[in-house]
N, CA, C and O atoms as CSV, one atom per row, in Angstrom:
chain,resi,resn,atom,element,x,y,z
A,1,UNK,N,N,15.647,32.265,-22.113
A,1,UNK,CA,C,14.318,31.687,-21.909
A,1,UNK,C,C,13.776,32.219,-20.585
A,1,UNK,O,O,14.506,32.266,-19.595
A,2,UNK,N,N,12.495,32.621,-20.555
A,2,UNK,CA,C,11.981,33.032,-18.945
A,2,UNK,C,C,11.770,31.905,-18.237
A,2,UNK,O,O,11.969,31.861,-17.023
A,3,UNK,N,N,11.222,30.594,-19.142
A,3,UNK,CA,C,10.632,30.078,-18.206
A,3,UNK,C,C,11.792,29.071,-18.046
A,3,UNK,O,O,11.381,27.915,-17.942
A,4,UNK,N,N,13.412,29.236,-17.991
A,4,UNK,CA,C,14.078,28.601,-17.479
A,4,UNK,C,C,14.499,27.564,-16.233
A,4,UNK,O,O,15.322,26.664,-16.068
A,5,UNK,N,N,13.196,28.379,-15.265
A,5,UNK,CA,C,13.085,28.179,-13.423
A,5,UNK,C,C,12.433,26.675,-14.193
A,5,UNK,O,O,12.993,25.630,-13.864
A,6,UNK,N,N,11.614,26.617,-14.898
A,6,UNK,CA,C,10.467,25.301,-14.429
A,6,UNK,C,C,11.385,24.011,-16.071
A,6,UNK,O,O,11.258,22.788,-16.144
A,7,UNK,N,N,12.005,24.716,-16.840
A,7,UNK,CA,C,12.722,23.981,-17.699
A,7,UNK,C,C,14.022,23.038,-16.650
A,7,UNK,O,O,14.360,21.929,-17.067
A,8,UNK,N,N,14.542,23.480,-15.576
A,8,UNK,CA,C,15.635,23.223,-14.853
A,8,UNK,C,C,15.064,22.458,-14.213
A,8,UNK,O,O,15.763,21.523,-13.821
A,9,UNK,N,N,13.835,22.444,-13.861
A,9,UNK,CA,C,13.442,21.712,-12.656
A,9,UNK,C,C,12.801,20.126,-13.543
A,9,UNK,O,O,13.021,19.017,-13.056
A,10,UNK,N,N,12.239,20.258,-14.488
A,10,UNK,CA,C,11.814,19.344,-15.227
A,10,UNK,C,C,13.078,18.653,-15.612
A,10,UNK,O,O,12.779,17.483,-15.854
A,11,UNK,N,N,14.119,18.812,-15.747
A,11,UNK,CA,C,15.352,17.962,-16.344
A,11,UNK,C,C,15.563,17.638,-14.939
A,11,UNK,O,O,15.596,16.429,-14.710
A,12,UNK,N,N,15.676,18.217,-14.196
A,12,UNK,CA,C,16.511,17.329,-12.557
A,12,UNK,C,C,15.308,16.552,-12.105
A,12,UNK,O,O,15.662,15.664,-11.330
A,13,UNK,N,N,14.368,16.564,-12.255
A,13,UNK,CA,C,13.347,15.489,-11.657
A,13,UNK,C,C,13.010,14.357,-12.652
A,13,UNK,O,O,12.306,13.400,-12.328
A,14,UNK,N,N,13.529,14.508,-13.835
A,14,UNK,CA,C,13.348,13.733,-15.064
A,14,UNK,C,C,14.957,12.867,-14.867
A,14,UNK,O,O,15.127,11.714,-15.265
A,15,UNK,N,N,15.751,13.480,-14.359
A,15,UNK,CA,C,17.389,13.163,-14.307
A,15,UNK,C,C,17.452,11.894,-13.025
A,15,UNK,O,O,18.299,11.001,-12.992
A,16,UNK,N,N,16.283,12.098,-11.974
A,16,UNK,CA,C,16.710,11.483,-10.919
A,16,UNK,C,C,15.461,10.123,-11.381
A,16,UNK,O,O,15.632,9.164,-10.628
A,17,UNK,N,N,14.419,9.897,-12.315
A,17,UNK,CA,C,13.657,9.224,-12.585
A,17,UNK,C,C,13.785,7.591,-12.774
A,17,UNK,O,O,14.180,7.396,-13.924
A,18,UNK,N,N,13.618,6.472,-12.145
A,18,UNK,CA,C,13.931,5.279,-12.112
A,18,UNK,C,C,14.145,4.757,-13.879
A,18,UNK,O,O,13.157,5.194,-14.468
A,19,UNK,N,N,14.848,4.180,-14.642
A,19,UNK,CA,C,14.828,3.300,-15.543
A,19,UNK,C,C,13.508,2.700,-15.136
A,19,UNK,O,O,12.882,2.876,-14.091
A,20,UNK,N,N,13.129,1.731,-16.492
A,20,UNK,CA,C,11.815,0.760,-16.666
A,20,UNK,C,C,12.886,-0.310,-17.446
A,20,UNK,O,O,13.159,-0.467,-18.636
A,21,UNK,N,N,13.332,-0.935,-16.268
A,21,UNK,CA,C,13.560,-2.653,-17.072
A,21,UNK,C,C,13.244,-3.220,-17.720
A,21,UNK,O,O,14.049,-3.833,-18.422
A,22,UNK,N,N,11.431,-3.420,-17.944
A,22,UNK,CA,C,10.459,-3.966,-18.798
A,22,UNK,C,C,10.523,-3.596,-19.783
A,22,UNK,O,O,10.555,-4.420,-20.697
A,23,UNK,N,N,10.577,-2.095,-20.101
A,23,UNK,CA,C,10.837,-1.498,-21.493
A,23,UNK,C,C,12.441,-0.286,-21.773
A,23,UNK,O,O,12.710,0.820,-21.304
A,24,UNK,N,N,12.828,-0.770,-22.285
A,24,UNK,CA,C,14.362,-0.717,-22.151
A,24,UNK,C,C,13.871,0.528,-23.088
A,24,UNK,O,O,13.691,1.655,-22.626
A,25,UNK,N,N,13.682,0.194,-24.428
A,25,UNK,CA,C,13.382,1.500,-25.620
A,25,UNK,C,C,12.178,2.306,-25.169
A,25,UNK,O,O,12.251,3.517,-25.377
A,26,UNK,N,N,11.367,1.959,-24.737
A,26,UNK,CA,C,10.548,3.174,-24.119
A,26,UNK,C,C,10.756,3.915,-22.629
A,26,UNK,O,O,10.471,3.208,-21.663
A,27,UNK,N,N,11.065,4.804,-22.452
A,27,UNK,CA,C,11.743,5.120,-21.212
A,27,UNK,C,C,10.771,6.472,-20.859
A,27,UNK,O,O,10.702,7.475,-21.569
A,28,UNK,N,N,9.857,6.194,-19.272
A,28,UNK,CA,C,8.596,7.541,-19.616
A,28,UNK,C,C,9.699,9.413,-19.540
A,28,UNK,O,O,9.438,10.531,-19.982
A,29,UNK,N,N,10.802,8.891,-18.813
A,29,UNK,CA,C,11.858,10.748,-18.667
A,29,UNK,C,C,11.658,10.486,-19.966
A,29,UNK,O,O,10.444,10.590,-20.137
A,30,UNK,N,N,12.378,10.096,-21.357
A,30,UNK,CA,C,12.299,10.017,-22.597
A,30,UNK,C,C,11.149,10.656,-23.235
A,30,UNK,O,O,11.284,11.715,-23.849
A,31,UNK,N,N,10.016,10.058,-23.119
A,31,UNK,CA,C,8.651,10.949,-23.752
A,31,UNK,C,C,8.447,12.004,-22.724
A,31,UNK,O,O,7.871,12.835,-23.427
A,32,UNK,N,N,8.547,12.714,-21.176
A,32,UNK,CA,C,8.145,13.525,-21.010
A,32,UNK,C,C,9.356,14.516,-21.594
A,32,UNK,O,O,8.972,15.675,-21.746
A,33,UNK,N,N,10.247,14.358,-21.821
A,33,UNK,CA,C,11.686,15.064,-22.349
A,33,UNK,C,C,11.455,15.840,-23.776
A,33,UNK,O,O,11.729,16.975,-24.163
A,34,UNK,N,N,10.883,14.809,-24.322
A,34,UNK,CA,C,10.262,15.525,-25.748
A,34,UNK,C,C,9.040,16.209,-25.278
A,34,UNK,O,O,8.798,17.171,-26.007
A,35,UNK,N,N,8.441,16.107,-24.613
A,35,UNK,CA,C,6.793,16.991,-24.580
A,35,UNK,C,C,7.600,18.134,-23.627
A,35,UNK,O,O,7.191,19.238,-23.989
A,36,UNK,N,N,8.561,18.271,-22.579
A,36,UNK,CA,C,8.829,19.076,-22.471
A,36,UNK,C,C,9.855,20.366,-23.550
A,36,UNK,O,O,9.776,21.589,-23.668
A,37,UNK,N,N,10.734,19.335,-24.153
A,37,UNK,CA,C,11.310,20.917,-25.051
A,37,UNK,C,C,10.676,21.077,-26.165
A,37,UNK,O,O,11.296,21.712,-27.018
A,38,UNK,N,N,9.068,20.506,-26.591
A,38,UNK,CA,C,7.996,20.966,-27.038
A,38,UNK,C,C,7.854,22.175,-26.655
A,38,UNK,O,O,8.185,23.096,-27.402
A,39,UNK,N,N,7.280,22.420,-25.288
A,39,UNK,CA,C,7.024,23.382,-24.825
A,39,UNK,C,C,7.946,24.706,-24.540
A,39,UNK,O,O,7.786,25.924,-24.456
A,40,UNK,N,N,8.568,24.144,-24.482
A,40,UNK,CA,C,9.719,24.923,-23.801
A,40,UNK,C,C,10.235,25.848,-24.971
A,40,UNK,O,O,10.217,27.076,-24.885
A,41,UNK,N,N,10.761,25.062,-26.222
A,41,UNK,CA,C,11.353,25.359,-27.098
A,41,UNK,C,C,10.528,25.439,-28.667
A,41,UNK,O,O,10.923,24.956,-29.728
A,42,UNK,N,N,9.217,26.246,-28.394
A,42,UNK,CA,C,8.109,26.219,-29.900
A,42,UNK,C,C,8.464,26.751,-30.993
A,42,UNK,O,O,9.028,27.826,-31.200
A,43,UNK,N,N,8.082,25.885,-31.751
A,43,UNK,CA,C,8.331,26.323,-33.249
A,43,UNK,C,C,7.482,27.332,-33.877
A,43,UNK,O,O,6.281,27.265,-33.617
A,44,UNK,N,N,7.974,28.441,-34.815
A,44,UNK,CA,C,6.958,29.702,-34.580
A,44,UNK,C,C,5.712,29.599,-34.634
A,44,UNK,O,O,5.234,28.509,-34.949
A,45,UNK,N,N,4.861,30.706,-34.342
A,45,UNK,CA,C,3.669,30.372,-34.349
A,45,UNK,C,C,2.850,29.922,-33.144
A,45,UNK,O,O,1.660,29.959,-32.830
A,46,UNK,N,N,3.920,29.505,-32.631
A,46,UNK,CA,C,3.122,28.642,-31.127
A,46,UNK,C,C,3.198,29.427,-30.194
A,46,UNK,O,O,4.099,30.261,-30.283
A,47,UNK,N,N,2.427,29.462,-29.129
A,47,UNK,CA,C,2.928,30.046,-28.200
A,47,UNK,C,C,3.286,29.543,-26.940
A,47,UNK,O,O,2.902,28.498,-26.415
A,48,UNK,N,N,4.191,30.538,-26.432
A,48,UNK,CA,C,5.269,30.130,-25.120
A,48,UNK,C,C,4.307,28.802,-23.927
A,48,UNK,O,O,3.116,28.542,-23.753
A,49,UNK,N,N,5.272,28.407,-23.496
A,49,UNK,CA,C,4.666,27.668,-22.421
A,49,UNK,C,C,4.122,28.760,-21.307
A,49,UNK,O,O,4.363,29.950,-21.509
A,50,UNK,N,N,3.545,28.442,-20.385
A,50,UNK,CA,C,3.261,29.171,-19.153
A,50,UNK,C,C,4.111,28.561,-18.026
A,50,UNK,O,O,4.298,27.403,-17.654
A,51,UNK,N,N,4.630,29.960,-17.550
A,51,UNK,CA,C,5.275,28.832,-16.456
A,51,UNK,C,C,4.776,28.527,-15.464
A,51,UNK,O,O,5.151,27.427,-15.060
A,52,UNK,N,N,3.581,29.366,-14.445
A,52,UNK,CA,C,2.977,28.723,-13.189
A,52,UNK,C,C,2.415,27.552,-13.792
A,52,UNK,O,O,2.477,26.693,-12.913
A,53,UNK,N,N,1.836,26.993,-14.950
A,53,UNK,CA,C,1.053,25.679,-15.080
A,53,UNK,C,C,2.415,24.605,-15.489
A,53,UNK,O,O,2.357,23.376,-15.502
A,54,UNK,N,N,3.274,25.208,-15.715
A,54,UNK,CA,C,4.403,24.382,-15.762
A,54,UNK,C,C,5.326,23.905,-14.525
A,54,UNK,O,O,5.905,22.822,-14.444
A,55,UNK,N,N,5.335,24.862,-13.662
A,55,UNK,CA,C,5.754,24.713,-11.941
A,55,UNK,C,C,5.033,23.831,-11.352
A,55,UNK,O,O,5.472,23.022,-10.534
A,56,UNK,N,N,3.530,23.944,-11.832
A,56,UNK,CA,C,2.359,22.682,-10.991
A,56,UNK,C,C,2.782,21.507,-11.641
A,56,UNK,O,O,3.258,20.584,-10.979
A,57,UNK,N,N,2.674,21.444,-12.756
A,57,UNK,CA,C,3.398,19.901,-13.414
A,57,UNK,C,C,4.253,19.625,-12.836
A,57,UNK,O,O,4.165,18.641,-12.100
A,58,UNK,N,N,5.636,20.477,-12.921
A,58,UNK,CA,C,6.692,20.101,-11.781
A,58,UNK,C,C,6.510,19.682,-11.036
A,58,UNK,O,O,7.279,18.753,-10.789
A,59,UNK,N,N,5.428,19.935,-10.055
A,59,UNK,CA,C,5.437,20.025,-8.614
A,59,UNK,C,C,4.957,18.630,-8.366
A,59,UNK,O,O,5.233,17.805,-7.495
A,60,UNK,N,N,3.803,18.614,-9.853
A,60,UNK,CA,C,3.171,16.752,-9.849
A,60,UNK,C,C,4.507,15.842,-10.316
A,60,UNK,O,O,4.271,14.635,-10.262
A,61,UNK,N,N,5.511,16.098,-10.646
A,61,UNK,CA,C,6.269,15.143,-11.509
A,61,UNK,C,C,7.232,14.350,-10.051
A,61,UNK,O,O,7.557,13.187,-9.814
A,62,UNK,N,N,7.452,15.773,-9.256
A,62,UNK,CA,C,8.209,15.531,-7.807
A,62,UNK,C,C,7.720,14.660,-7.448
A,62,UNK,O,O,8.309,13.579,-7.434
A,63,UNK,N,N,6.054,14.846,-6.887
A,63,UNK,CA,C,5.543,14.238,-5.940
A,63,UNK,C,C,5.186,13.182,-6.404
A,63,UNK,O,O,4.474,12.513,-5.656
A,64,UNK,N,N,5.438,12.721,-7.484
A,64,UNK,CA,C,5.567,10.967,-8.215
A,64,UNK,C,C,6.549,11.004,-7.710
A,64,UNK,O,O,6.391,10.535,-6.583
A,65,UNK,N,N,7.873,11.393,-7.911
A,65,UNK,CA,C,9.070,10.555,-7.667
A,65,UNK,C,C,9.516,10.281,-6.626
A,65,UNK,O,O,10.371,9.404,-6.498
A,66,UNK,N,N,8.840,11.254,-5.247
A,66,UNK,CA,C,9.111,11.311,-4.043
A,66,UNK,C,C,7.794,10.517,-3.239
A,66,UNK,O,O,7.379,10.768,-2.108
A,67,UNK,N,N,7.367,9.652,-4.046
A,67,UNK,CA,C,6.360,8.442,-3.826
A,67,UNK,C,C,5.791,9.335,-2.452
A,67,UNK,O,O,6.277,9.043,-1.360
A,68,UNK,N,N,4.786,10.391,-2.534
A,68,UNK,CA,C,4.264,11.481,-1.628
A,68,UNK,C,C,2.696,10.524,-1.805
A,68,UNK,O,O,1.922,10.586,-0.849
A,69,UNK,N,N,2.473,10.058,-2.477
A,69,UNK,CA,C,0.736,8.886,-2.264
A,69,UNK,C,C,1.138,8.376,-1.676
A,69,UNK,O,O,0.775,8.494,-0.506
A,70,UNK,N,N,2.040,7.554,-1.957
A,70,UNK,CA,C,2.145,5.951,-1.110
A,70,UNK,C,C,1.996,6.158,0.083
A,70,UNK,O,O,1.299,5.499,0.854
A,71,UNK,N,N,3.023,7.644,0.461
A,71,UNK,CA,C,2.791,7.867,2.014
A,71,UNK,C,C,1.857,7.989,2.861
A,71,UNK,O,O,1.625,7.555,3.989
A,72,UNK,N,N,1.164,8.918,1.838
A,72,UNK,CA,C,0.164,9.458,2.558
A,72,UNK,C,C,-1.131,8.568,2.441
A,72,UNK,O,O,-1.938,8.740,3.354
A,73,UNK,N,N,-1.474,7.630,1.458
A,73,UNK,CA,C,-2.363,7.023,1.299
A,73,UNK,C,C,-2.180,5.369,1.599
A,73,UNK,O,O,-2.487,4.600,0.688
A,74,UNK,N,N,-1.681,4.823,2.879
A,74,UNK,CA,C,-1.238,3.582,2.568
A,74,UNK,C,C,-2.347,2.715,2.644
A,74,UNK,O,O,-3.416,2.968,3.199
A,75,UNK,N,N,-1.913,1.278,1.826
A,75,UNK,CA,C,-2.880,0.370,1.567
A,75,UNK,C,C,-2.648,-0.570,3.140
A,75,UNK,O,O,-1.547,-0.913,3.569
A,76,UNK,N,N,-3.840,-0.819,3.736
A,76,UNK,CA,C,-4.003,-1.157,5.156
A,76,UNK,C,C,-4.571,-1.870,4.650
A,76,UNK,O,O,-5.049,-1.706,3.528
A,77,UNK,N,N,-4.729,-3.336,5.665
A,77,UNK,CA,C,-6.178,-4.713,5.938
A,77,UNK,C,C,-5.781,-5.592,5.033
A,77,UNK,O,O,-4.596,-5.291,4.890
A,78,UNK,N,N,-6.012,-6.534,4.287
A,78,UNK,CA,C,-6.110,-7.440,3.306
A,78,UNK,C,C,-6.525,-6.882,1.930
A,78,UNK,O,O,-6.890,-7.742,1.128
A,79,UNK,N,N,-6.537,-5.585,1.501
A,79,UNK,CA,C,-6.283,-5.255,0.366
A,79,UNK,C,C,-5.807,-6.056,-0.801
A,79,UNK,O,O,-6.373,-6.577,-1.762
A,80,UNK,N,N,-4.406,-5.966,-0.331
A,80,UNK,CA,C,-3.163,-6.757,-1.024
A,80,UNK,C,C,-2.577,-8.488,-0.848
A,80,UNK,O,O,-1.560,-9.178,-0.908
A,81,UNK,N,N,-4.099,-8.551,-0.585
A,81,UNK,CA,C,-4.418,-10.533,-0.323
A,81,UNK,C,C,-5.662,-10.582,-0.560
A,81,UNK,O,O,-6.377,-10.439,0.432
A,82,UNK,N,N,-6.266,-10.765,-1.727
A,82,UNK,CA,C,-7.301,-11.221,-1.812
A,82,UNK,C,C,-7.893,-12.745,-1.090
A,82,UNK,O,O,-7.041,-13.474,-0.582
A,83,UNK,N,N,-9.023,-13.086,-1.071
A,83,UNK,CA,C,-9.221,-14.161,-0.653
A,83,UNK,C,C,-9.019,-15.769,-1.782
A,83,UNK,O,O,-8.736,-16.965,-1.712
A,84,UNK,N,N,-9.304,-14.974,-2.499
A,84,UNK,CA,C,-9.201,-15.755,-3.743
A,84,UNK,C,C,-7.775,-16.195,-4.132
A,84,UNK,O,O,-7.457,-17.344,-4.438
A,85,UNK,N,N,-6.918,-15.069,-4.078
A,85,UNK,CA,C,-5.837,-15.848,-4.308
A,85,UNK,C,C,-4.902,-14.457,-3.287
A,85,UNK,O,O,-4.932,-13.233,-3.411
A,86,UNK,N,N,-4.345,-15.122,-2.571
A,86,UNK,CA,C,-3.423,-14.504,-1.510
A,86,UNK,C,C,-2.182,-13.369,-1.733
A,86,UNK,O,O,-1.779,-12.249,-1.421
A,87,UNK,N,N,-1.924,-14.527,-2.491
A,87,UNK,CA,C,0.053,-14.555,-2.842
A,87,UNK,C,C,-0.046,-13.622,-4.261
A,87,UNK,O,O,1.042,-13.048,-4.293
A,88,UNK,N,N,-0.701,-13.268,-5.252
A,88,UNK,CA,C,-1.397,-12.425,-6.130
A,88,UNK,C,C,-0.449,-11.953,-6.479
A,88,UNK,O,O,0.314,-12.312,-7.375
A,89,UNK,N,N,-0.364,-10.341,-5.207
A,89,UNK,CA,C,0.660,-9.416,-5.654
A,89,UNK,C,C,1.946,-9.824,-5.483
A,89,UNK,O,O,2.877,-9.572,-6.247
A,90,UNK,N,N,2.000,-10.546,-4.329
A,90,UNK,CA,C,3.679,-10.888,-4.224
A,90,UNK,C,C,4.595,-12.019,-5.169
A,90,UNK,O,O,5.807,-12.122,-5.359
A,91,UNK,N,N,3.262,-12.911,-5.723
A,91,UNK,CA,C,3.641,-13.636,-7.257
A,91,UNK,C,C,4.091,-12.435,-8.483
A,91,UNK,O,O,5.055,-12.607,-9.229
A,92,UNK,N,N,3.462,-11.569,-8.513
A,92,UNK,CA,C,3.253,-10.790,-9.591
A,92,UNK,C,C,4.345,-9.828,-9.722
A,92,UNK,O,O,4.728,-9.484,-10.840
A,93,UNK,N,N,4.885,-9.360,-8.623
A,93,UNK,CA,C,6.401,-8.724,-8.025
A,93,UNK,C,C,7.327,-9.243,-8.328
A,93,UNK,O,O,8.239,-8.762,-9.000
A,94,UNK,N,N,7.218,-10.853,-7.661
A,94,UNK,CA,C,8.682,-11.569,-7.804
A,94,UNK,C,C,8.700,-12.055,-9.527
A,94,UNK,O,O,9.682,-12.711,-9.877
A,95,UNK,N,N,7.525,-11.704,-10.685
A,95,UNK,CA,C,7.389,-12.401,-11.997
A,95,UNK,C,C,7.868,-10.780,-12.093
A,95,UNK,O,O,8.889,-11.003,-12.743
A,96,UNK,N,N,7.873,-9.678,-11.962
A,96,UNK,CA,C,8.524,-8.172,-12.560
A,96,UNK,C,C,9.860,-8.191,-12.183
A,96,UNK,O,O,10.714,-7.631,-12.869
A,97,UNK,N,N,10.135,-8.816,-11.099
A,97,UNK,CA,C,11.269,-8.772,-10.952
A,97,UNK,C,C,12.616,-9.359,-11.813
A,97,UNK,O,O,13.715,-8.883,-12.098
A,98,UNK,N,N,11.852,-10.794,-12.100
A,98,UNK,CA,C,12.378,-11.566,-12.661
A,98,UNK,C,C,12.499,-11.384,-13.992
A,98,UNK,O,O,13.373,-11.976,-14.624
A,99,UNK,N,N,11.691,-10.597,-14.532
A,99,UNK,CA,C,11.287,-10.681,-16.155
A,99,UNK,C,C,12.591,-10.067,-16.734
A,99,UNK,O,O,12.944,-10.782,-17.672
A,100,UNK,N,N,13.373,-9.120,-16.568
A,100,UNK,CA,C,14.527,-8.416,-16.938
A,100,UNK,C,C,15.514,-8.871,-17.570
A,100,UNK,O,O,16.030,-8.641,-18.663
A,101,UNK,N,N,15.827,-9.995,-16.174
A,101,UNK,CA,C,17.257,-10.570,-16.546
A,101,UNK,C,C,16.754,-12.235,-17.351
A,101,UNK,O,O,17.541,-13.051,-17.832
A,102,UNK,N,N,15.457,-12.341,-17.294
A,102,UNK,CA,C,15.033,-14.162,-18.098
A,102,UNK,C,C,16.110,-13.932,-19.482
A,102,UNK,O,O,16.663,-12.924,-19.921
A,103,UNK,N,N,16.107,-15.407,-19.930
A,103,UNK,CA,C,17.110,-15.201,-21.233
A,103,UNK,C,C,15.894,-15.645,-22.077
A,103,UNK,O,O,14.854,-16.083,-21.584
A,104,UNK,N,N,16.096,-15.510,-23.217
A,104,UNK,CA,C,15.020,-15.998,-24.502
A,104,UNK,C,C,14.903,-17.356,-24.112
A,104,UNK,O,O,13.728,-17.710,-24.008
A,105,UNK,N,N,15.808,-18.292,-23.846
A,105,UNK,CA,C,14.628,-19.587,-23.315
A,105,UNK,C,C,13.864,-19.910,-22.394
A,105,UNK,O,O,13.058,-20.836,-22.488
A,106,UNK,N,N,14.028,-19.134,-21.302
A,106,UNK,CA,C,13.356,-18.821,-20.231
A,106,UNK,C,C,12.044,-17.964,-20.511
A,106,UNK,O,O,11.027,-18.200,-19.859
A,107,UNK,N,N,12.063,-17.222,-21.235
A,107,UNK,CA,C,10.763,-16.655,-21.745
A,107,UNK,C,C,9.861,-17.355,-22.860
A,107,UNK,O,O,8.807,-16.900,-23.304
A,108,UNK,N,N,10.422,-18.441,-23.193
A,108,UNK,CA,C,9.564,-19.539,-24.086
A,108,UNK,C,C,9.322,-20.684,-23.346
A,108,UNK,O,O,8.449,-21.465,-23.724
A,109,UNK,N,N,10.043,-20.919,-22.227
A,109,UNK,CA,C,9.968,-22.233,-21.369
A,109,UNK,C,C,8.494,-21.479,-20.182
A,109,UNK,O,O,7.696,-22.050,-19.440
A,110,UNK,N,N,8.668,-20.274,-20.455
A,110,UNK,CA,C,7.413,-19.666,-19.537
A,110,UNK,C,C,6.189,-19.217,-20.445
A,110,UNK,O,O,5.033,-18.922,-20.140
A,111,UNK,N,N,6.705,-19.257,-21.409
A,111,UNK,CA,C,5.228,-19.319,-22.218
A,111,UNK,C,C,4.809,-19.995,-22.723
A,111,UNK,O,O,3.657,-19.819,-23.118
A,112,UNK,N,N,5.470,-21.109,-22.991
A,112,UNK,CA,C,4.699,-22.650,-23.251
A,112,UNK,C,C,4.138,-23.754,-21.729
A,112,UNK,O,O,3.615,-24.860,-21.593
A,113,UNK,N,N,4.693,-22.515,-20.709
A,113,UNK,CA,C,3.926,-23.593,-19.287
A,113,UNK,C,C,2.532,-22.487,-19.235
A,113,UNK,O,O,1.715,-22.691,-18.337
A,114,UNK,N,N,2.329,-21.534,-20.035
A,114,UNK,CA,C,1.144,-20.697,-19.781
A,114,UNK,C,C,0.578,-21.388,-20.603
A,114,UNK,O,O,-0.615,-21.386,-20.300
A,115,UNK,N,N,0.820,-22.241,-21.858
A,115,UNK,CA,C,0.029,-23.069,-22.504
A,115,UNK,C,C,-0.514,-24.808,-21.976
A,115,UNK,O,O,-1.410,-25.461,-21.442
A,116,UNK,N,N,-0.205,-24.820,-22.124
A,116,UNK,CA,C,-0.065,-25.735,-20.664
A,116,UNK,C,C,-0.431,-25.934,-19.524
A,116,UNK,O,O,0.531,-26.102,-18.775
A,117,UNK,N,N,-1.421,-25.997,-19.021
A,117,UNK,CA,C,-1.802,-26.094,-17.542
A,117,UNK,C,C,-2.020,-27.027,-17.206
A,117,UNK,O,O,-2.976,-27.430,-17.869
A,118,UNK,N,N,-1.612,-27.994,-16.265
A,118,UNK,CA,C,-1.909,-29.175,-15.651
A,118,UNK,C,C,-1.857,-28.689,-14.273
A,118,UNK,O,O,-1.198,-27.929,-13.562
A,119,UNK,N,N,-2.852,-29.478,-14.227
A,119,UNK,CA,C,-3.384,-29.828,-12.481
A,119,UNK,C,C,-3.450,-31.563,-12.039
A,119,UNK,O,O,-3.791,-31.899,-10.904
């Protein structure tokens, strides 16, 4: 294969890619894995991938995983506290966090208090 350089690099940046707790059967390395040996590997008729537009993908797939925004773009001021409701994101974190390990009654004991609202 020529374009082996950017096939190697797409599996090791796909290899080092966080799991998704939330979705156990959908996993995003998983679908880019197939769209990559799509490309990589065409069925006749098709033609080859390119590899400089495949190196730039690379290069975008890195700089997701090497969280290169966050750095460079950080969220400053009260952004991440609305006035309206404060605690927002850090409710919404500690409910992702939690969602993984809940057991099936815990996920019905939390969706019948979403039915439910008392004040």
């Amino acid at each position: 294969i020529e374009n082996q350089v950017a096939y190697k690099h797409y599996i090791r940046a796909l290899s080092h890619w966080p799991k998704d707790a939330l979705r156990p059967d959908c996993q995003f390395q998983d679908v880019i894995r197939r769209r990559v040996d799509k490309r990589f590997f065409p069925v006749e008729g098709q033609k080859p991938a390119d590899e400089k537009a495949e190196l730039e993908q690379v290069n975008a797939l890195y700089s997701l995983l090497g969280n290169r925004y966050v750095q460079k773009y950080r969220i400053t001021g009260d952004l991440m506290k609305p006035q309206s409701n404060p605690t927002h994101y850090t409710d919404l974190i500690h409910e992702l966090d939690a969602v993984p390990n809940r057991t099936w009654w815990g996920n019905m004991t939390n969706r019948w208090k979403g039915f439910l609202r008392f004040k």
